[in-house]
XYZ file of C-alpha atoms in Angstrom:
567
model
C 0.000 0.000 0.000
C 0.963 3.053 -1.171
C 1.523 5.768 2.139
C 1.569 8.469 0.177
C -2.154 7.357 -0.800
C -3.179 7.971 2.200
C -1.488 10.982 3.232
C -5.132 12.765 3.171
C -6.723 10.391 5.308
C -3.942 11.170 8.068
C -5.646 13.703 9.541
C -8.517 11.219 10.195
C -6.966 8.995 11.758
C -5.023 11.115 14.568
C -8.961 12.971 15.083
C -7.588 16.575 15.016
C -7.230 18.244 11.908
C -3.492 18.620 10.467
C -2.734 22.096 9.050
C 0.598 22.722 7.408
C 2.153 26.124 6.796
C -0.767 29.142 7.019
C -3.062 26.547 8.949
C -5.037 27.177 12.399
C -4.492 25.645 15.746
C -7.431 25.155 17.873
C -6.226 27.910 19.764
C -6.837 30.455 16.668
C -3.328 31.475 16.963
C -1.629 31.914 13.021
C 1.441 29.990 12.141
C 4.084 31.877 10.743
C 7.727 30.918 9.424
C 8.991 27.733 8.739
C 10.507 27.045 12.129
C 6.893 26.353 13.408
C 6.029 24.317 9.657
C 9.273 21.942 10.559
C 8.175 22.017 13.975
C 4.290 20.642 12.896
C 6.380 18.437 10.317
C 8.334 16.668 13.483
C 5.750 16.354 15.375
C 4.070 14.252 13.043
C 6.533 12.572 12.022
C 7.037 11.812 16.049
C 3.151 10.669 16.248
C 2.090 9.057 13.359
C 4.418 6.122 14.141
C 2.375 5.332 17.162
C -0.858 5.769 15.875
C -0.755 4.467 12.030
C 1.213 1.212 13.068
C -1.545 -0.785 13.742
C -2.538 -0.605 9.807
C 0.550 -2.246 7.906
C 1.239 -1.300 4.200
C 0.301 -5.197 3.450
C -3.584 -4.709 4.498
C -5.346 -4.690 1.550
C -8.149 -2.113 1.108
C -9.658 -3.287 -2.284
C -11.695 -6.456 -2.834
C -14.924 -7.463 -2.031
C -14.336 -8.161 1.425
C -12.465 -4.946 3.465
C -11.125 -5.868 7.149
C -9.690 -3.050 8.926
C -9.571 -4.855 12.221
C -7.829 -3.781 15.641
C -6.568 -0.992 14.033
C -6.999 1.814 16.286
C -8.704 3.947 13.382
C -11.663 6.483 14.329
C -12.952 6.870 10.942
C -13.123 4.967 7.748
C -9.537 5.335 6.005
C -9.211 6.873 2.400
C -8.373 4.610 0.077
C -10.783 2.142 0.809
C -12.347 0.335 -2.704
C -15.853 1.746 -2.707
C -17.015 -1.386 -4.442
C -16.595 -3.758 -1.939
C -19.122 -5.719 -0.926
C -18.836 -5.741 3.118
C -16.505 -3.790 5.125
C -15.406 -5.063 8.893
C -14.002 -2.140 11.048
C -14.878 -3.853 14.145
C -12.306 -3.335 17.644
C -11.191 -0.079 16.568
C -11.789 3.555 18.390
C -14.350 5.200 16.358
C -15.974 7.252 18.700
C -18.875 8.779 16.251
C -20.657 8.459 13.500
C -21.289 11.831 11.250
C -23.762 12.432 8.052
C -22.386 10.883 5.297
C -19.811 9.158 6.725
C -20.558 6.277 4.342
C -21.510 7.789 1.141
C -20.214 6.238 -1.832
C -20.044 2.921 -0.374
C -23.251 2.192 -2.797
C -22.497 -1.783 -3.199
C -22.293 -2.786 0.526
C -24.136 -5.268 2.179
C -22.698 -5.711 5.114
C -21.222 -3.544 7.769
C -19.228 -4.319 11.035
C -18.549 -1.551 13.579
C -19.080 -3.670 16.845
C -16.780 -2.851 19.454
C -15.755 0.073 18.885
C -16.521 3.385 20.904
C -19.417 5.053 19.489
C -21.538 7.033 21.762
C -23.365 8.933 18.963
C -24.994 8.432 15.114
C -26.014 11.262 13.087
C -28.902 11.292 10.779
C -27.958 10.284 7.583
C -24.826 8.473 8.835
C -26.041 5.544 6.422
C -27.324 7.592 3.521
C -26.477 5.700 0.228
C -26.580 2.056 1.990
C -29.615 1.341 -0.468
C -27.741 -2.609 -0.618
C -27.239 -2.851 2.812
C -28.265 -5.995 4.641
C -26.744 -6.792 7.211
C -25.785 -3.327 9.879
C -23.764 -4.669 13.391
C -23.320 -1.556 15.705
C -22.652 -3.393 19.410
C -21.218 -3.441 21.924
C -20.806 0.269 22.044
C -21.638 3.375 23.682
C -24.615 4.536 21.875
C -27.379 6.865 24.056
C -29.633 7.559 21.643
C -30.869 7.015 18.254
C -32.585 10.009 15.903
C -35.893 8.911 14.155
C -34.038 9.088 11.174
C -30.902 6.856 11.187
C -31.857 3.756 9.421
C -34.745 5.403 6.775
C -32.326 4.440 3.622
C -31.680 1.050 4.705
C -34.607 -0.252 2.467
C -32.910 -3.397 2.438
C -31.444 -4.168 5.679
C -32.450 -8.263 6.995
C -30.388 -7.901 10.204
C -29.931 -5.346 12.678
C -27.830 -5.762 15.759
C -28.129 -2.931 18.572
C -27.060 -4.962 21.834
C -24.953 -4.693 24.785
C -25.290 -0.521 24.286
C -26.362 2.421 26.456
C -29.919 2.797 24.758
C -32.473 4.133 27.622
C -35.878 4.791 25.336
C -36.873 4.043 21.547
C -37.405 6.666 19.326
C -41.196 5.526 18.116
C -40.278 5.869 14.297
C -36.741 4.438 14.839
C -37.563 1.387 12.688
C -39.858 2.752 10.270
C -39.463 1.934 7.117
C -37.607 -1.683 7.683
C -40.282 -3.951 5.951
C -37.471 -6.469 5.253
C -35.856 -7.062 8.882
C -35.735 -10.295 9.794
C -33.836 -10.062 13.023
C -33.632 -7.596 15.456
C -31.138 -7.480 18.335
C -31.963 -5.113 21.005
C -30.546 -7.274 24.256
C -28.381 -5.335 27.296
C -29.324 -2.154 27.173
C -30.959 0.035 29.394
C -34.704 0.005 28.088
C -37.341 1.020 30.216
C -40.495 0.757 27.873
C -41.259 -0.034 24.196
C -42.965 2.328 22.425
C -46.700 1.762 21.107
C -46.504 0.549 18.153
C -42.653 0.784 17.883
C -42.097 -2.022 15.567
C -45.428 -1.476 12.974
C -43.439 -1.225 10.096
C -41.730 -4.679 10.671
C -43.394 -6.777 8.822
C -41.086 -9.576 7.808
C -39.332 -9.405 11.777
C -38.650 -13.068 12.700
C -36.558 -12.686 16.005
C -36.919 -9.388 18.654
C -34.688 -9.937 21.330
C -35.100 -7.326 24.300
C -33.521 -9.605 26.962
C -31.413 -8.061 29.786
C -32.772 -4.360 29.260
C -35.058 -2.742 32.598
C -38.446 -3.171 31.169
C -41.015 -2.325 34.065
C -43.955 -3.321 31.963
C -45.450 -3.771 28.487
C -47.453 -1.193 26.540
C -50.561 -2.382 25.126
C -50.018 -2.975 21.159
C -46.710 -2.678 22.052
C -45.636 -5.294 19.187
C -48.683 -5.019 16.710
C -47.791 -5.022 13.100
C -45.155 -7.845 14.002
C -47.387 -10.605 11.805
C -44.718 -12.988 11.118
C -42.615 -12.644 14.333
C -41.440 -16.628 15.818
C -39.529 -15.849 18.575
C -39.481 -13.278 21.213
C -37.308 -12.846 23.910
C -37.913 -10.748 27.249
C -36.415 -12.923 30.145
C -33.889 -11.491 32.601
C -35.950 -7.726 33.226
C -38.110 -6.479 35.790
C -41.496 -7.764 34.445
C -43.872 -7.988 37.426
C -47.132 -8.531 35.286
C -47.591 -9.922 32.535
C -51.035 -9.717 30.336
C -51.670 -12.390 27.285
C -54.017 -10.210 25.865
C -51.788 -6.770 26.062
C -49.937 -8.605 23.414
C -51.506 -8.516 19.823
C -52.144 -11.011 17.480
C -49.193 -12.539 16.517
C -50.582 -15.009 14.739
C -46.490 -16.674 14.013
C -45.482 -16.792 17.145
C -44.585 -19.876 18.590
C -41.436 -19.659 21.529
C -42.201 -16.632 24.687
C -39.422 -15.878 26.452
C -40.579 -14.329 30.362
C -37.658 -16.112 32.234
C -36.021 -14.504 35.225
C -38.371 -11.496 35.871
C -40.589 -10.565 38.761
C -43.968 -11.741 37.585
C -45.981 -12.847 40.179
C -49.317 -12.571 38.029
C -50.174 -14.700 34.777
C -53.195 -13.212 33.280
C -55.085 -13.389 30.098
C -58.019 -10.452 30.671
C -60.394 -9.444 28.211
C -58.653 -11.239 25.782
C -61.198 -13.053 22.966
C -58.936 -14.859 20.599
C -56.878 -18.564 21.077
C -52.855 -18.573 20.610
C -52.963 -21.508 18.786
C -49.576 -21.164 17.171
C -47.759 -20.663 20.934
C -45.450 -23.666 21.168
C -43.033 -22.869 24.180
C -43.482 -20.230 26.873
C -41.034 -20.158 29.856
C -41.866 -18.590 32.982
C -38.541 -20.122 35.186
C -37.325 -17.593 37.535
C -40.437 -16.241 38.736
C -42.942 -15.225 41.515
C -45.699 -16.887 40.526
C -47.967 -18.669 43.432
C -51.144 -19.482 42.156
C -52.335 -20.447 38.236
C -55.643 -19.911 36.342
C -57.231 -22.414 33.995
C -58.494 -19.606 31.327
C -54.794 -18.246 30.711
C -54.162 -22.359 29.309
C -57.130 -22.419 27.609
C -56.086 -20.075 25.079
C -52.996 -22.079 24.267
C -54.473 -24.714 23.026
C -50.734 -25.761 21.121
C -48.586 -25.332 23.795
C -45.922 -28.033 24.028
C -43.261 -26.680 26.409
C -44.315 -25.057 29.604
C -41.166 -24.104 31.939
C -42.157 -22.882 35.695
C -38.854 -24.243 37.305
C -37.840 -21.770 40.419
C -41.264 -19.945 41.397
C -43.395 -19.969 44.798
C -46.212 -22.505 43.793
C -47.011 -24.730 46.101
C -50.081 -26.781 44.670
C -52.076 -27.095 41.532
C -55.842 -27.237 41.317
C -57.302 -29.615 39.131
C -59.010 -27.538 37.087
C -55.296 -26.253 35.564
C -54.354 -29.366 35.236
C -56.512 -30.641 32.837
C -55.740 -27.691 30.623
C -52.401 -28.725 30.151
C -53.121 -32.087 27.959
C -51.134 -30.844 24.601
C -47.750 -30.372 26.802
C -45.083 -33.120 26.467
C -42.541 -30.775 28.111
C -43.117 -29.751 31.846
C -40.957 -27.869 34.198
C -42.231 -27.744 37.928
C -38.576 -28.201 40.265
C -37.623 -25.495 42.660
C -40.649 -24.375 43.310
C -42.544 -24.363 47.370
C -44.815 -28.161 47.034
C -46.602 -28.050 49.915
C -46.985 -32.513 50.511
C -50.153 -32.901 52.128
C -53.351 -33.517 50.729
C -53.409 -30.405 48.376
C -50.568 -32.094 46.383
C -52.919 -34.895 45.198
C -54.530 -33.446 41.555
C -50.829 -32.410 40.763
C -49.589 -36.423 41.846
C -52.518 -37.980 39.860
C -51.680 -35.710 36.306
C -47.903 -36.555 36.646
C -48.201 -40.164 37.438
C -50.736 -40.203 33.804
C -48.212 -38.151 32.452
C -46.427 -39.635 29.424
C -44.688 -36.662 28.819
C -40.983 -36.046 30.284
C -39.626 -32.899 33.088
C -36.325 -31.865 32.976
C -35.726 -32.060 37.089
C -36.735 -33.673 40.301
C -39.991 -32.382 41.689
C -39.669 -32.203 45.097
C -41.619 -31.618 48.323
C -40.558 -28.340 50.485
C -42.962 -29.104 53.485
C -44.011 -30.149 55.440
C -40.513 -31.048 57.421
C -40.877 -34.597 57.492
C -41.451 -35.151 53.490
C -39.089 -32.470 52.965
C -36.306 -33.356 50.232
C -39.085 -36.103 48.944
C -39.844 -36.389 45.625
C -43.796 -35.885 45.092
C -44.782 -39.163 43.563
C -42.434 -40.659 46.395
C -43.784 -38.870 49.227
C -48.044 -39.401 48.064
C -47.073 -43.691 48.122
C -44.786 -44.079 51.403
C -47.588 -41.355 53.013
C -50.520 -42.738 51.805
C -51.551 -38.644 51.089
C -54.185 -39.393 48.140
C -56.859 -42.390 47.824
C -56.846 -44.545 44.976
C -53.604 -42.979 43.549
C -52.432 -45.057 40.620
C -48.836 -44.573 40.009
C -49.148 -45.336 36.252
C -45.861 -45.825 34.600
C -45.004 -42.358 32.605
C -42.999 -40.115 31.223
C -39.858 -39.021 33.706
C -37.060 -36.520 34.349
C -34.210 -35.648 31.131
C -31.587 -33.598 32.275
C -30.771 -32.872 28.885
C -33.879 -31.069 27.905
C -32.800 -27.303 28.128
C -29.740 -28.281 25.365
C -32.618 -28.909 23.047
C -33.673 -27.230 19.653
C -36.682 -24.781 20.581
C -39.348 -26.887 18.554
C -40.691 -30.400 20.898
C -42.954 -32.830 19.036
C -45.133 -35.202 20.229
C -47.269 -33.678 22.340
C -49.696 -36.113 23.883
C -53.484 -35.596 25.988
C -53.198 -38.150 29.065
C -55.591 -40.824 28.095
C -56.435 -42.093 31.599
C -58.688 -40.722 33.918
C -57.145 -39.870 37.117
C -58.672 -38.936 40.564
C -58.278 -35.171 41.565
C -59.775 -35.605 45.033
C -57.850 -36.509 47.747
C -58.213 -38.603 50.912
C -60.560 -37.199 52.597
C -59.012 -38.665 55.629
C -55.732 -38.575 54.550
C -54.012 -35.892 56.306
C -50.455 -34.874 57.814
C -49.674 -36.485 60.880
C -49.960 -34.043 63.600
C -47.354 -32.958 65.780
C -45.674 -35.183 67.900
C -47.553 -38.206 66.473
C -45.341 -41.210 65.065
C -44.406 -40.700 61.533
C -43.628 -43.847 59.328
C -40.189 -43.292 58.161
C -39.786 -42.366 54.253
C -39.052 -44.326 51.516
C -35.678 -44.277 49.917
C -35.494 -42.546 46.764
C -35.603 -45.316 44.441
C -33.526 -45.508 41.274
C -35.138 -44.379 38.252
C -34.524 -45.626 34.575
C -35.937 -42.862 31.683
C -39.400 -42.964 32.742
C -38.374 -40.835 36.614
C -41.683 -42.887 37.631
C -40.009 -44.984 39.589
C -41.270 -48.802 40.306
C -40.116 -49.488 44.159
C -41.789 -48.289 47.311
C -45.292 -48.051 46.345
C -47.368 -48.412 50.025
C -50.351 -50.433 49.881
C -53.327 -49.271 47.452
C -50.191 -47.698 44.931
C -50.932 -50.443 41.584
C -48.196 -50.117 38.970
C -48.113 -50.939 35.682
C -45.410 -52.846 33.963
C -46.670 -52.324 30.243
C -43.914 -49.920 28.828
C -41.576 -52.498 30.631
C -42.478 -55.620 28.718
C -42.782 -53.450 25.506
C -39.261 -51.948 26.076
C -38.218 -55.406 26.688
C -39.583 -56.755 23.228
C -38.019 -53.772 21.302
C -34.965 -54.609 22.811
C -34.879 -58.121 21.890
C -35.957 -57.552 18.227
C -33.192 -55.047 17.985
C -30.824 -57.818 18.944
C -32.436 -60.331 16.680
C -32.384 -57.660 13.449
C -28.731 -56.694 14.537
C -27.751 -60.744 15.192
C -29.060 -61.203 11.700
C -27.713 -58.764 9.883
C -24.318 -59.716 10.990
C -24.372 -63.500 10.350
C -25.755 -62.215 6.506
C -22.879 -59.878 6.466
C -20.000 -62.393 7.273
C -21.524 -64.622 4.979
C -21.262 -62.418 2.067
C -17.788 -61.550 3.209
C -16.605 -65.049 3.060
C -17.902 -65.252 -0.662
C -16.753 -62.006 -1.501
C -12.993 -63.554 -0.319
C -13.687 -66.138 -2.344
C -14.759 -64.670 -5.553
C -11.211 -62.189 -5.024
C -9.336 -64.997 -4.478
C -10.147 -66.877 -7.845
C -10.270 -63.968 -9.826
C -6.774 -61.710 -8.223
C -5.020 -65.388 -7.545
C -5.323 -67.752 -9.921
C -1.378 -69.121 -10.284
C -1.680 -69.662 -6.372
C -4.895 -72.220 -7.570
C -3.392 -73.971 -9.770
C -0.019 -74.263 -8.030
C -2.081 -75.943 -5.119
C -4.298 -77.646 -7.591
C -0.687 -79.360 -9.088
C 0.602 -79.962 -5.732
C -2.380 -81.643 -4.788
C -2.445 -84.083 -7.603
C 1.602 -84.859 -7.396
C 0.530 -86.047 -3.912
C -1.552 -88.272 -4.691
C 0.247 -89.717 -7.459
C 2.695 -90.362 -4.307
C 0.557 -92.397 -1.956
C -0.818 -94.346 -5.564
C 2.939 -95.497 -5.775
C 3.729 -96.188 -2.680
C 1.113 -98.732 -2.139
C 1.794 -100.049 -5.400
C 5.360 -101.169 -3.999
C 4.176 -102.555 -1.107
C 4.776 -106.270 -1.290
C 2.081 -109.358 -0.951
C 1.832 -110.639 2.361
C 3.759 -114.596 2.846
C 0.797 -117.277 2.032
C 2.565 -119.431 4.693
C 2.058 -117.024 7.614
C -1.138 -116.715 7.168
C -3.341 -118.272 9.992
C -5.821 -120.775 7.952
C -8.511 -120.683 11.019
C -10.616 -117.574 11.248
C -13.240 -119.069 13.512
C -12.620 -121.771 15.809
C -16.236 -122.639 17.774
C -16.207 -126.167 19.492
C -20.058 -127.798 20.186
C -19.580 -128.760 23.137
C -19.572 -126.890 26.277
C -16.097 -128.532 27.326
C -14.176 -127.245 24.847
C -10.552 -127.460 25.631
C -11.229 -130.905 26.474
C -12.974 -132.144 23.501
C -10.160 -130.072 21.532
C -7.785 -132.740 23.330
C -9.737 -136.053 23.422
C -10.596 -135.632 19.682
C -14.582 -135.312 20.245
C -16.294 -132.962 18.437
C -16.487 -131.147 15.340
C -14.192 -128.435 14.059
C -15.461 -125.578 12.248
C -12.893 -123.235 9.854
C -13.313 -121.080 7.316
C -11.389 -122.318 4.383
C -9.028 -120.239 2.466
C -9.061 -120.414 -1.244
C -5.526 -121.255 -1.284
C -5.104 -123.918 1.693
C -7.422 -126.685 2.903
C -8.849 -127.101 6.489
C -7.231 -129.375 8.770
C -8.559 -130.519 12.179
C-alpha cells in the first residue's frame, strides 16, 4: 500500500485536523515561518508512528471483502475500494458516527462496527446504503438514536443494537424496515417499548429485548409484528404480565418471560386462542397461584417451563388444561406434601410426557427433600392414587432445539380428590419413616416403594423389553448375513486376483496323490505261509478245551481259497 495514498486520510486517523504552513491551531493562533512548519512536520513525524502502526502497508483495502480490524482507526480510512461488498471495522476507536460518513459505499451489504466506541450516530450516517443488509453496531456506547438513522436502509435483513447504552426508543426508529428479519436489542438500558414501535416490521422473525429494565409492556406494544417466531424478554423487571396486552401474533410460537418478577399470569379481556404458541417459559419467577383460562387459550402449547417460582399446589381444574404439553418444568418451586398435592400427583403419574428435574416436596418437614410421587405412596396422602408408569425426568432437555414434538393428551382418567381422611400427621404423632429414593430408569416414575393401594403398571416395561430383543435379533441377523457375504466375496477375489496360487495348489495336490498311488503299489504281498488258515474256531460242546484234546467234536474253519482245512 501506497503511504503516500493515504497521506489525506492522516488527519482522520489522529482525530484533530493537520494544518501545514498558514493553517489554524485550535487555539486560533496563526502559524508563521517555517521554524513552526518543521516544527508541525516533526511532530508528526514523532506521532504518526504510534498511531498508524496498527494498519501495515500489506492490508489490503480493495476487494470485495475490506477488514480493517484492531486498528486503532476512528474513521473509515481513504483509500478504501468503494465497491466492496462488506466492510469489517470492528475493535477499533471510532468514537462517532457523522452524516455521510458512508456515502459512496453504494455496493455494501454488510457492515461491522461492533466494538468500537461510538456514543453517537447522526442522521444520515447511512445515507447511500440502499444494498445494505446486514448493519452490526454493538457493543458500544450509543445513548440515543434520531428517528431518522436507518430510513435508507430499504434493504437491511439484520440489525444488531445490543450490549449498548440505549435508555428509550425513538417511536419511528424502525420505520421503514419492511425487510428485517432479526432484530437485536438485548443489554441495554430500556425502560419501555414504544406503542406501536415495531409497525413497520413486517417480515421481523426474532426481537430480542432480553437483559434491558423493562417495568412493563405497553398495550399494542408489538402489533404489526405478523410474522414474528420468537421473542425474547427474560432477565428484566417484568412484574405482570397480560396475554391479551400482546396482539395477534398469529407466528409466534417460543415466549421468552424467564427470570423477571412476575408474580401474576393473566389473560383479561382477551377473545382470541394462541394456537400457534409452542413454548413459553416462565422459570425464575414469583408466581404462586395459576388460572385455567390463561391455558385455555394455548391450546398448542408443548413446552411449559415454571422451574424456580413460589407454587405450592395445583388445582385440578389447571391441570386438565395442560393435555397438549409433552414438556413440563415444575422443580424449585414451594410443594406443599399434604393432601393439596394430590390433583398435581394424579396428572404426573398419567403423564407420558418427560420434566427436565426432580420435583420435590418443600414441606411439610418430614417429606421435605421427597420427591412428590415418592412422598403421596410411602404417606398414603391421596386415595386410589395409581402410580401409572409415565414419562420421567431428562436432564438434557434445556440443550434442546426450541421446537418439541409429540405432544400427547393423558388418556387415563385420574382422581383429583384426595383422601378425605388422609391428612399430615400431627405434631408429635409417630411418623412412618420415608421411603428411599428409588432408582429411576428414563421414565423418573419410579417402580419401588409403592405403600399399599399404589398399583403399577409394567406395560412400557415388557414393551421396552420386546423392542430390545428384536433389535438384537435384526442386529444378530444382519451380521451372520454380512460375514456370509464376506466369506464369498474372499472367495470370488481370491479366484479372480489369484489364480497361479490355484493352480499351483491344484498341481501340488495331484503330485501327492500320485505319491501315496505309488507307494502302495510297492508294497509287497503278504507270505501265504504265515497266514493263519482258522478264522473261527467254535467247538459244540460246552467242554471245549477238552474235547479239543480227546478228539470229540467237530471243528469248524473257514477255508481259504488257497489252503485246505485241517482238524
Amino acid at each position: 500500500m501506497n503511504r503516500g495514498a493515504q497521506a489525506p486520510g492522516l488527519s482522520g486517523w489522529l482525530g484533530v485536523p493537520f494544518a501545514g504552513s498558514g493553517g489554524t491551531v485550535p487555539g486560533g493562533a496563526r502559524r508563521h515561518g517555517s521554524a513552526l512548519a518543521a516544527a508541525a512536520r516533526l511532530l508528526l513525524l514523532l506521532r504518526a508512528p504510534r498511531l498508524v502502526h496498527h494498519l501495515p502497508a500489506e492490508v489490503p483495502l480493495r476487494g470485495p471483502a475490506v477488514l480493517l480490524r484492531h486498528a486503532g482507526l476512528r474513521a473509515p480510512p481513504d483509500g478504501v475500494d468503494r465497491g466492496a461488498l462488506g466492510l469489517s471495522l470492528r475493535h477499533n476507536a471510532i468514537g462517532e458516527l457523522s452524516p455521510d460518513q458512508f456515502y459512496g459505499f453504494a455496493q455494501l451489504t454488510w457492515l461491522h462496527l461492533d466494538h468500537n466506541q461510538i456514543t453517537g450516530v447522526r442522521e444520515d450516517a447511512f445515507q447511500g446504503l440502499y444494498k445494505l443488509k446486514d448493519l452490526n453496531l454493538s457493543s458500544n456506547r450509543i445513548t440515543r438514536l434520531p428517528n431518522t438513522t436507518f430510513i435508507h436502509l430499504v434493504n437491511l435483513q439484520i440489525l444488531d443494537l445490543s450490549f449498548n447504552q440505549l435508555t428509550a426508543l425513538e417511536p419511528e426508529l424502525f420505520h421503514g424496515l419492511r425487510k428485517l428479519q432479526i432484530l437485536h436489542l438485548r443489554s441495554n438500558s430500556l425502560r419501555t417499548t414504544p406503542v406501536r414501535a415495531f409497525w413497520d416490521c413486517r417480515s421481523l422473525e426474532y426481537l430480542g429485548l432480553s437483559n434491558n429494565r423493562l417495568r412493563s409492556l405497553a398495550r399494542n406494544g408489538f402489533a404489526g409484528l405478523v410474522k414474528l417466531r420468537e421473542l425474547h424478554l427474560e432477565h428484566n423487571q417484568l412484574t405482570r404480565v397480560n396475554l391479551a396486552h400482546f396482539p395477534r401474533l398469529v407466528a409466534l410460537q417460543f415466549l421468552h418471560l424467564q427470570w423477571n418478577k412476575i408474580s401474576n399470569l393473566t389473560c383479561g379481556g382477551m377473545e382470541w386462542s394462541w394456537a400457534t404458541l409452542e413454548k413459553l417459559d416462565l422459570t425464575g419467577n414469583e408466581i404462586r397461584a395459576l388460572t385455567p383460562d390463561v391455558f385455555l387459550t394455548l391450546p398448542g402449547l408443548r413446552v411449559l417451563l415454571l422451574d424456580n417460582n413460589r407454587l405450592s399446589s395445583l388445582e385440578a381444574d389447571t391441570l386438565d388444561t395442560w393435555g397438549s404439553l409433552s414438556t413440563v418444568g415444575l422443580s424449585s418451586n414451594l410443594w406443599e406434601c399434604s393432601k393439596r398435592i394430590c390433583p398435581l400427583a394424579a396428572w404426573l403419574g398419567a403423564f407420558r410426557g418427560r420434566w427436565e428435574h426432580a420435583i420435590l416436596c418443600h414441606s411439610p418437614e418430614y417429606a421435605q427433600g421427597e420427591e412428590i410421587l415418592d412422598a403421596v405412596c410411602g404417606f398414603q396422602l391421596c386415595q386410589n392414587f395409581s402410580r401409572r408408569r409415565g414419562g420421567g425426568r431428562e436432564g438434557s432437555g434445556r440443550g434442546r432445539p426450541e421446537l418439541y414434538h409429540g405432544r400427547r393428551r393423558p388418556d387415563a382418567p385420574y382422581n383429583p380428590r384426595p383422601d378425605a381422611t388422609a391428612s399430615a400427621p400431627p405434631a408429635g404423632a409417630a411418623v412412618p419413616p420415608p421411603l428411599a429414593p428409588t432408582a429411576r430408569g428414563h421414565h423418573g416414575g419410579g417402580r419401588g416403594g409403592e405403600g399399599p393401594g399404589a398399583g403399577v403398571t409394567d406395560e412400557g416395561e415388557f414393551s421396552e423389553r420386546d423392542t430390545v430383543l428384536t433389535q438384537r435379533v435384526i442386529i444378530g441377523t444382519m451380521a451372520l448375513l454380512f460375514s456370509f457375504f464376506l466369506i464369498i466375496f474372499g472367495v470370488y477375489v481370491s479366484r479372480k486376483c489369484c489364480p497361479p496360487t490355484l493352480r499351483r495348489i491344484r498341481h501340488c495336490s495331484a503330485m501327492q496323490a500320485r505319491r501315496q498311488m505309488r507307494t502302495q503299489a510297492r508294497q509287497p504281498m503278504a507270505d501265504l505261509a504265515t497266514q493263519v488258515p482258522y478264522n473261527e474256531y467254535e467247538p459244540s460242546h460246552e467242554e471245549g478245551a477238552l474235547v479239543i484234546i480227546n478228539g470229540y467234536g467237530q471243528c469248524k474253519c473257514q477255508q481259504l481259497p488257497y489252503k485246505e482245512c485241517e482238524v
